[in-house]
mmCIF file with all atom_site columns, C-alpha atoms in Angstrom:
data_model
loop_
_atom_site.group_PDB
_atom_site.id
_atom_site.type_symbol
_atom_site.label_atom_id
_atom_site.label_alt_id
_atom_site.label_comp_id
_atom_site.label_asym_id
_atom_site.label_entity_id
_atom_site.label_seq_id
_atom_site.pdbx_PDB_ins_code
_atom_site.Cartn_x
_atom_site.Cartn_y
_atom_site.Cartn_z
_atom_site.occupancy
_atom_site.B_iso_or_equiv
_atom_site.pdbx_formal_charge
_atom_site.auth_seq_id
_atom_site.auth_comp_id
_atom_site.auth_asym_id
_atom_site.auth_atom_id
_atom_site.pdbx_PDB_model_num
ATOM 1   C CA . UNK J 1 1   ? 17.057 -0.470  8.504  1.00 52.00 ? 1   UNK J CA 1
ATOM 2   C CA . UNK J 1 2   ? 20.338 0.968   9.736  1.00 57.00 ? 2   UNK J CA 1
ATOM 3   C CA . UNK J 1 3   ? 20.971 1.423   13.611 1.00 63.00 ? 3   UNK J CA 1
ATOM 4   C CA . UNK J 1 4   ? 23.264 3.593   15.507 1.00 60.00 ? 4   UNK J CA 1
ATOM 5   C CA . UNK J 1 5   ? 26.324 1.322   14.757 1.00 67.00 ? 5   UNK J CA 1
ATOM 6   C CA . UNK J 1 6   ? 25.919 2.113   11.153 1.00 87.00 ? 6   UNK J CA 1
ATOM 7   C CA . UNK J 1 7   ? 24.951 -1.648  10.670 1.00 93.00 ? 7   UNK J CA 1
ATOM 8   C CA . UNK J 1 8   ? 21.976 -2.501  8.503  1.00 96.00 ? 8   UNK J CA 1
ATOM 9   C CA . UNK J 1 9   ? 19.902 -5.601  9.382  1.00 97.00 ? 9   UNK J CA 1
ATOM 10  C CA . UNK J 1 10  ? 18.643 -7.639  6.540  1.00 97.00 ? 10  UNK J CA 1
ATOM 11  C CA . UNK J 1 11  ? 16.725 -11.111 6.355  1.00 97.00 ? 11  UNK J CA 1
ATOM 12  C CA . UNK J 1 12  ? 18.978 -14.011 5.843  1.00 97.00 ? 12  UNK J CA 1
ATOM 13  C CA . UNK J 1 13  ? 19.420 -15.132 2.184  1.00 96.00 ? 13  UNK J CA 1
ATOM 14  C CA . UNK J 1 14  ? 21.154 -18.301 1.203  1.00 96.00 ? 14  UNK J CA 1
ATOM 15  C CA . UNK J 1 15  ? 23.584 -16.487 -0.711 1.00 96.00 ? 15  UNK J CA 1
ATOM 16  C CA . UNK J 1 16  ? 25.177 -15.443 2.577  1.00 96.00 ? 16  UNK J CA 1
ATOM 17  C CA . UNK J 1 17  ? 25.817 -19.059 3.724  1.00 97.00 ? 17  UNK J CA 1
ATOM 18  C CA . UNK J 1 18  ? 29.431 -19.417 2.500  1.00 95.00 ? 18  UNK J CA 1
ATOM 19  C CA . UNK J 1 19  ? 30.234 -16.074 4.326  1.00 96.00 ? 19  UNK J CA 1
ATOM 20  C CA . UNK J 1 20  ? 28.154 -16.723 7.470  1.00 97.00 ? 20  UNK J CA 1
ATOM 21  C CA . UNK J 1 21  ? 29.517 -20.133 8.372  1.00 97.00 ? 21  UNK J CA 1
ATOM 22  C CA . UNK J 1 22  ? 33.204 -19.299 8.573  1.00 97.00 ? 22  UNK J CA 1
ATOM 23  C CA . UNK J 1 23  ? 32.443 -15.998 10.335 1.00 97.00 ? 23  UNK J CA 1
ATOM 24  C CA . UNK J 1 24  ? 30.177 -18.023 12.797 1.00 97.00 ? 24  UNK J CA 1
ATOM 25  C CA . UNK J 1 25  ? 32.971 -20.572 13.557 1.00 97.00 ? 25  UNK J CA 1
ATOM 26  C CA . UNK J 1 26  ? 35.769 -17.884 13.986 1.00 97.00 ? 26  UNK J CA 1
ATOM 27  C CA . UNK J 1 27  ? 33.519 -15.935 16.510 1.00 96.00 ? 27  UNK J CA 1
ATOM 28  C CA . UNK J 1 28  ? 32.689 -19.250 18.213 1.00 96.00 ? 28  UNK J CA 1
ATOM 29  C CA . UNK J 1 29  ? 36.339 -20.219 18.576 1.00 96.00 ? 29  UNK J CA 1
ATOM 30  C CA . UNK J 1 30  ? 37.318 -16.825 19.886 1.00 95.00 ? 30  UNK J CA 1
ATOM 31  C CA . UNK J 1 31  ? 34.594 -16.709 22.351 1.00 94.00 ? 31  UNK J CA 1
ATOM 32  C CA . UNK J 1 32  ? 34.673 -20.282 23.654 1.00 94.00 ? 32  UNK J CA 1
ATOM 33  C CA . UNK J 1 33  ? 38.476 -20.663 23.336 1.00 94.00 ? 33  UNK J CA 1
ATOM 34  C CA . UNK J 1 34  ? 38.364 -23.956 21.524 1.00 93.00 ? 34  UNK J CA 1
ATOM 35  C CA . UNK J 1 35  ? 38.973 -25.284 18.011 1.00 94.00 ? 35  UNK J CA 1
ATOM 36  C CA . UNK J 1 36  ? 35.819 -26.678 16.424 1.00 93.00 ? 36  UNK J CA 1
ATOM 37  C CA . UNK J 1 37  ? 36.930 -30.277 14.984 1.00 92.00 ? 37  UNK J CA 1
ATOM 38  C CA . UNK J 1 38  ? 33.848 -30.496 12.763 1.00 91.00 ? 38  UNK J CA 1
ATOM 39  C CA . UNK J 1 39  ? 34.135 -29.956 8.893  1.00 95.00 ? 39  UNK J CA 1
ATOM 40  C CA . UNK J 1 40  ? 32.732 -26.588 7.724  1.00 95.00 ? 40  UNK J CA 1
ATOM 41  C CA . UNK J 1 41  ? 30.381 -28.672 5.352  1.00 96.00 ? 41  UNK J CA 1
ATOM 42  C CA . UNK J 1 42  ? 28.885 -30.171 8.487  1.00 96.00 ? 42  UNK J CA 1
ATOM 43  C CA . UNK J 1 43  ? 28.256 -26.798 10.062 1.00 96.00 ? 43  UNK J CA 1
ATOM 44  C CA . UNK J 1 44  ? 26.723 -25.500 6.861  1.00 97.00 ? 44  UNK J CA 1
ATOM 45  C CA . UNK J 1 45  ? 24.347 -28.513 6.849  1.00 97.00 ? 45  UNK J CA 1
ATOM 46  C CA . UNK J 1 46  ? 23.469 -27.981 10.520 1.00 96.00 ? 46  UNK J CA 1
ATOM 47  C CA . UNK J 1 47  ? 22.686 -24.285 9.783  1.00 97.00 ? 47  UNK J CA 1
ATOM 48  C CA . UNK J 1 48  ? 20.447 -25.077 6.759  1.00 97.00 ? 48  UNK J CA 1
ATOM 49  C CA . UNK J 1 49  ? 18.765 -27.977 8.169  1.00 97.00 ? 49  UNK J CA 1
ATOM 50  C CA . UNK J 1 50  ? 18.268 -26.992 12.019 1.00 96.00 ? 50  UNK J CA 1
ATOM 51  C CA . UNK J 1 51  ? 18.914 -23.200 12.420 1.00 97.00 ? 51  UNK J CA 1
ATOM 52  C CA . UNK J 1 52  ? 16.982 -21.797 9.453  1.00 97.00 ? 52  UNK J CA 1
ATOM 53  C CA . UNK J 1 53  ? 13.858 -23.879 9.858  1.00 97.00 ? 53  UNK J CA 1
ATOM 54  C CA . UNK J 1 54  ? 13.503 -23.121 13.542 1.00 96.00 ? 54  UNK J CA 1
ATOM 55  C CA . UNK J 1 55  ? 14.436 -19.478 13.727 1.00 97.00 ? 55  UNK J CA 1
ATOM 56  C CA . UNK J 1 56  ? 14.158 -16.100 12.018 1.00 97.00 ? 56  UNK J CA 1
ATOM 57  C CA . UNK J 1 57  ? 17.769 -15.272 10.881 1.00 98.00 ? 57  UNK J CA 1
ATOM 58  C CA . UNK J 1 58  ? 18.688 -11.666 10.341 1.00 98.00 ? 58  UNK J CA 1
ATOM 59  C CA . UNK J 1 59  ? 22.322 -10.525 9.205  1.00 98.00 ? 59  UNK J CA 1
ATOM 60  C CA . UNK J 1 60  ? 24.008 -7.670  10.154 1.00 98.00 ? 60  UNK J CA 1
ATOM 61  C CA . UNK J 1 61  ? 25.632 -5.807  7.305  1.00 97.00 ? 61  UNK J CA 1
ATOM 62  C CA . UNK J 1 62  ? 28.415 -3.025  7.288  1.00 95.00 ? 62  UNK J CA 1
ATOM 63  C CA . UNK J 1 63  ? 28.438 -1.747  3.691  1.00 93.00 ? 63  UNK J CA 1
ATOM 64  C CA . UNK J 1 64  ? 28.494 -5.003  1.889  1.00 90.00 ? 64  UNK J CA 1
ATOM 65  C CA . UNK J 1 65  ? 30.149 -6.929  4.485  1.00 95.00 ? 65  UNK J CA 1
ATOM 66  C CA . UNK J 1 66  ? 28.599 -9.482  6.698  1.00 97.00 ? 66  UNK J CA 1
ATOM 67  C CA . UNK J 1 67  ? 29.570 -8.764  10.264 1.00 98.00 ? 67  UNK J CA 1
ATOM 68  C CA . UNK J 1 68  ? 26.990 -10.843 12.363 1.00 98.00 ? 68  UNK J CA 1
ATOM 69  C CA . UNK J 1 69  ? 24.035 -12.773 12.532 1.00 98.00 ? 69  UNK J CA 1
ATOM 70  C CA . UNK J 1 70  ? 21.288 -13.626 15.078 1.00 98.00 ? 70  UNK J CA 1
ATOM 71  C CA . UNK J 1 71  ? 18.695 -16.597 14.837 1.00 98.00 ? 71  UNK J CA 1
ATOM 72  C CA . UNK J 1 72  ? 15.815 -16.243 17.259 1.00 98.00 ? 72  UNK J CA 1
ATOM 73  C CA . UNK J 1 73  ? 12.172 -17.237 17.417 1.00 97.00 ? 73  UNK J CA 1
ATOM 74  C CA . UNK J 1 74  ? 9.582  -15.667 19.637 1.00 97.00 ? 74  UNK J CA 1
ATOM 75  C CA . UNK J 1 75  ? 10.886 -17.453 22.757 1.00 97.00 ? 75  UNK J CA 1
ATOM 76  C CA . UNK J 1 76  ? 14.516 -17.932 22.348 1.00 98.00 ? 76  UNK J CA 1
ATOM 77  C CA . UNK J 1 77  ? 17.953 -16.891 20.733 1.00 98.00 ? 77  UNK J CA 1
ATOM 78  C CA . UNK J 1 78  ? 19.569 -20.120 19.066 1.00 97.00 ? 78  UNK J CA 1
ATOM 79  C CA . UNK J 1 79  ? 22.575 -18.018 17.777 1.00 97.00 ? 79  UNK J CA 1
ATOM 80  C CA . UNK J 1 80  ? 24.054 -14.494 18.079 1.00 98.00 ? 80  UNK J CA 1
ATOM 81  C CA . UNK J 1 81  ? 27.764 -13.959 16.710 1.00 98.00 ? 81  UNK J CA 1
ATOM 82  C CA . UNK J 1 82  ? 29.696 -10.933 15.587 1.00 98.00 ? 82  UNK J CA 1
ATOM 83  C CA . UNK J 1 83  ? 32.457 -11.223 13.275 1.00 98.00 ? 83  UNK J CA 1
ATOM 84  C CA . UNK J 1 84  ? 35.903 -11.262 14.852 1.00 97.00 ? 84  UNK J CA 1
ATOM 85  C CA . UNK J 1 85  ? 37.440 -7.814  14.788 1.00 96.00 ? 85  UNK J CA 1
ATOM 86  C CA . UNK J 1 86  ? 33.973 -6.126  14.920 1.00 96.00 ? 86  UNK J CA 1
ATOM 87  C CA . UNK J 1 87  ? 33.041 -6.542  18.674 1.00 94.00 ? 87  UNK J CA 1
ATOM 88  C CA . UNK J 1 88  ? 32.358 -3.403  20.683 1.00 93.00 ? 88  UNK J CA 1
ATOM 89  C CA . UNK J 1 89  ? 30.804 -1.496  17.773 1.00 94.00 ? 89  UNK J CA 1
ATOM 90  C CA . UNK J 1 90  ? 27.105 -1.949  18.718 1.00 95.00 ? 90  UNK J CA 1
ATOM 91  C CA . UNK J 1 91  ? 26.476 -4.877  16.135 1.00 97.00 ? 91  UNK J CA 1
ATOM 92  C CA . UNK J 1 92  ? 25.597 -7.242  18.721 1.00 97.00 ? 92  UNK J CA 1
ATOM 93  C CA . UNK J 1 93  ? 23.319 -4.960  20.436 1.00 97.00 ? 93  UNK J CA 1
ATOM 94  C CA . UNK J 1 94  ? 21.463 -4.088  17.274 1.00 97.00 ? 94  UNK J CA 1
ATOM 95  C CA . UNK J 1 95  ? 20.912 -7.931  16.591 1.00 98.00 ? 95  UNK J CA 1
ATOM 96  C CA . UNK J 1 96  ? 19.822 -8.386  20.138 1.00 98.00 ? 96  UNK J CA 1
ATOM 97  C CA . UNK J 1 97  ? 17.456 -5.363  20.040 1.00 97.00 ? 97  UNK J CA 1
ATOM 98  C CA . UNK J 1 98  ? 15.889 -6.948  17.124 1.00 98.00 ? 98  UNK J CA 1
ATOM 99  C CA . UNK J 1 99  ? 15.298 -10.311 18.718 1.00 98.00 ? 99  UNK J CA 1
ATOM 100 C CA . UNK J 1 100 ? 13.773 -8.519  21.727 1.00 98.00 ? 100 UNK J CA 1
ATOM 101 C CA . UNK J 1 101 ? 11.388 -6.552  19.301 1.00 96.00 ? 101 UNK J CA 1
ATOM 102 C CA . UNK J 1 102 ? 10.180 -9.738  17.517 1.00 96.00 ? 102 UNK J CA 1
ATOM 103 C CA . UNK J 1 103 ? 9.933  -11.691 20.776 1.00 97.00 ? 103 UNK J CA 1
ATOM 104 C CA . UNK J 1 104 ? 6.787  -12.503 22.797 1.00 94.00 ? 104 UNK J CA 1
ATOM 105 C CA . UNK J 1 105 ? 8.059  -10.265 25.636 1.00 95.00 ? 105 UNK J CA 1
ATOM 106 C CA . UNK J 1 106 ? 10.634 -12.509 26.976 1.00 97.00 ? 106 UNK J CA 1
ATOM 107 C CA . UNK J 1 107 ? 13.607 -14.468 25.605 1.00 98.00 ? 107 UNK J CA 1
ATOM 108 C CA . UNK J 1 108 ? 15.849 -17.245 26.761 1.00 98.00 ? 108 UNK J CA 1
ATOM 109 C CA . UNK J 1 109 ? 19.300 -18.334 25.586 1.00 98.00 ? 109 UNK J CA 1
ATOM 110 C CA . UNK J 1 110 ? 22.249 -20.533 26.358 1.00 97.00 ? 110 UNK J CA 1
ATOM 111 C CA . UNK J 1 111 ? 25.918 -19.432 26.320 1.00 97.00 ? 111 UNK J CA 1
ATOM 112 C CA . UNK J 1 112 ? 29.036 -21.260 27.395 1.00 96.00 ? 112 UNK J CA 1
ATOM 113 C CA . UNK J 1 113 ? 30.177 -20.608 30.955 1.00 96.00 ? 113 UNK J CA 1
ATOM 114 C CA . UNK J 1 114 ? 33.696 -19.918 29.985 1.00 95.00 ? 114 UNK J CA 1
ATOM 115 C CA . UNK J 1 115 ? 32.537 -17.205 27.232 1.00 96.00 ? 115 UNK J CA 1
ATOM 116 C CA . UNK J 1 116 ? 33.022 -14.281 29.691 1.00 95.00 ? 116 UNK J CA 1
ATOM 117 C CA . UNK J 1 117 ? 32.732 -11.724 26.938 1.00 95.00 ? 117 UNK J CA 1
ATOM 118 C CA . UNK J 1 118 ? 29.272 -13.200 25.910 1.00 97.00 ? 118 UNK J CA 1
ATOM 119 C CA . UNK J 1 119 ? 28.157 -13.391 29.755 1.00 97.00 ? 119 UNK J CA 1
ATOM 120 C CA . UNK J 1 120 ? 29.024 -9.779  30.282 1.00 97.00 ? 120 UNK J CA 1
ATOM 121 C CA . UNK J 1 121 ? 27.308 -8.682  27.141 1.00 97.00 ? 121 UNK J CA 1
ATOM 122 C CA . UNK J 1 122 ? 24.039 -10.386 27.987 1.00 98.00 ? 122 UNK J CA 1
ATOM 123 C CA . UNK J 1 123 ? 24.110 -9.413  31.646 1.00 98.00 ? 123 UNK J CA 1
ATOM 124 C CA . UNK J 1 124 ? 24.607 -5.739  30.689 1.00 97.00 ? 124 UNK J CA 1
ATOM 125 C CA . UNK J 1 125 ? 21.302 -6.075  28.523 1.00 97.00 ? 125 UNK J CA 1
ATOM 126 C CA . UNK J 1 126 ? 19.250 -7.278  31.383 1.00 96.00 ? 126 UNK J CA 1
ATOM 127 C CA . UNK J 1 127 ? 19.535 -10.900 30.844 1.00 98.00 ? 127 UNK J CA 1
ATOM 128 C CA . UNK J 1 128 ? 19.557 -12.848 34.261 1.00 98.00 ? 128 UNK J CA 1
ATOM 129 C CA . UNK J 1 129 ? 21.030 -16.143 34.920 1.00 98.00 ? 129 UNK J CA 1
ATOM 130 C CA . UNK J 1 130 ? 18.533 -18.870 35.492 1.00 98.00 ? 130 UNK J CA 1
ATOM 131 C CA . UNK J 1 131 ? 20.369 -22.123 35.414 1.00 97.00 ? 131 UNK J CA 1
ATOM 132 C CA . UNK J 1 132 ? 23.872 -23.530 35.146 1.00 97.00 ? 132 UNK J CA 1
ATOM 133 C CA . UNK J 1 133 ? 24.287 -26.799 33.208 1.00 95.00 ? 133 UNK J CA 1
ATOM 134 C CA . UNK J 1 134 ? 26.561 -28.810 31.054 1.00 95.00 ? 134 UNK J CA 1
ATOM 135 C CA . UNK J 1 135 ? 26.464 -29.037 27.346 1.00 91.00 ? 135 UNK J CA 1
ATOM 136 C CA . UNK J 1 136 ? 27.265 -32.763 26.441 1.00 90.00 ? 136 UNK J CA 1
ATOM 137 C CA . UNK J 1 137 ? 28.327 -32.261 22.673 1.00 86.00 ? 137 UNK J CA 1
ATOM 138 C CA . UNK J 1 138 ? 31.141 -29.804 23.740 1.00 87.00 ? 138 UNK J CA 1
ATOM 139 C CA . UNK J 1 139 ? 31.715 -31.193 27.139 1.00 90.00 ? 139 UNK J CA 1
ATOM 140 C CA . UNK J 1 140 ? 31.544 -27.603 28.572 1.00 94.00 ? 140 UNK J CA 1
ATOM 141 C CA . UNK J 1 141 ? 29.537 -25.756 31.245 1.00 95.00 ? 141 UNK J CA 1
ATOM 142 C CA . UNK J 1 142 ? 26.812 -23.671 30.129 1.00 96.00 ? 142 UNK J CA 1
ATOM 143 C CA . UNK J 1 143 ? 24.591 -20.941 31.394 1.00 97.00 ? 143 UNK J CA 1
ATOM 144 C CA . UNK J 1 144 ? 20.946 -20.279 30.672 1.00 98.00 ? 144 UNK J CA 1
ATOM 145 C CA . UNK J 1 145 ? 19.843 -16.676 30.583 1.00 98.00 ? 145 UNK J CA 1
ATOM 146 C CA . UNK J 1 146 ? 16.405 -15.070 30.658 1.00 98.00 ? 146 UNK J CA 1
ATOM 147 C CA . UNK J 1 147 ? 15.043 -11.700 29.821 1.00 98.00 ? 147 UNK J CA 1
ATOM 148 C CA . UNK J 1 148 ? 11.577 -10.186 30.159 1.00 96.00 ? 148 UNK J CA 1
ATOM 149 C CA . UNK J 1 149 ? 10.574 -6.787  28.613 1.00 92.00 ? 149 UNK J CA 1
ATOM 150 C CA . UNK J 1 150 ? 9.883  -4.257  31.444 1.00 87.00 ? 150 UNK J CA 1
ATOM 151 C CA . UNK J 1 151 ? 6.309  -4.213  32.442 1.00 81.00 ? 151 UNK J CA 1
ATOM 152 C CA . UNK J 1 152 ? 4.211  -0.944  32.082 1.00 70.00 ? 152 UNK J CA 1
ATOM 153 C CA . UNK J 1 153 ? 2.836  0.014   35.389 1.00 58.00 ? 153 UNK J CA 1
ATOM 154 C CA . UNK J 1 154 ? 0.475  2.900   35.837 1.00 60.00 ? 154 UNK J CA 1
#
């Protein structure tokens, strides 16, 4: 299915792994402003062992190019990243819209407090701050956001 951004969403297939992980890392490093010291192989293993089993993963394709992905279940979004250089084209909005559609009517997620672009993105799409905290692995402040579908009122 192609959206307004021209992006096509597809189910994750393992053949995307070697493209997805470096794209994820570059987007993370840009958004958070830190260099990830972990080997790429460790991040690949985390994706395969932790992200894929606990989430539905959709990739965003522009032509044949991987330009983003979302990992979500019916309650939460574990990851949502857009390829560096492709921000502001509606790709993240398409991925987020998919996550909302497959949700149970509400979602929560965490992002780093210092990632001002992600925070603006989620707040502009009706996510509300519900908690400030601290992420011990990265030693950074984080923000928990929540979204609920609008209720139909007679």
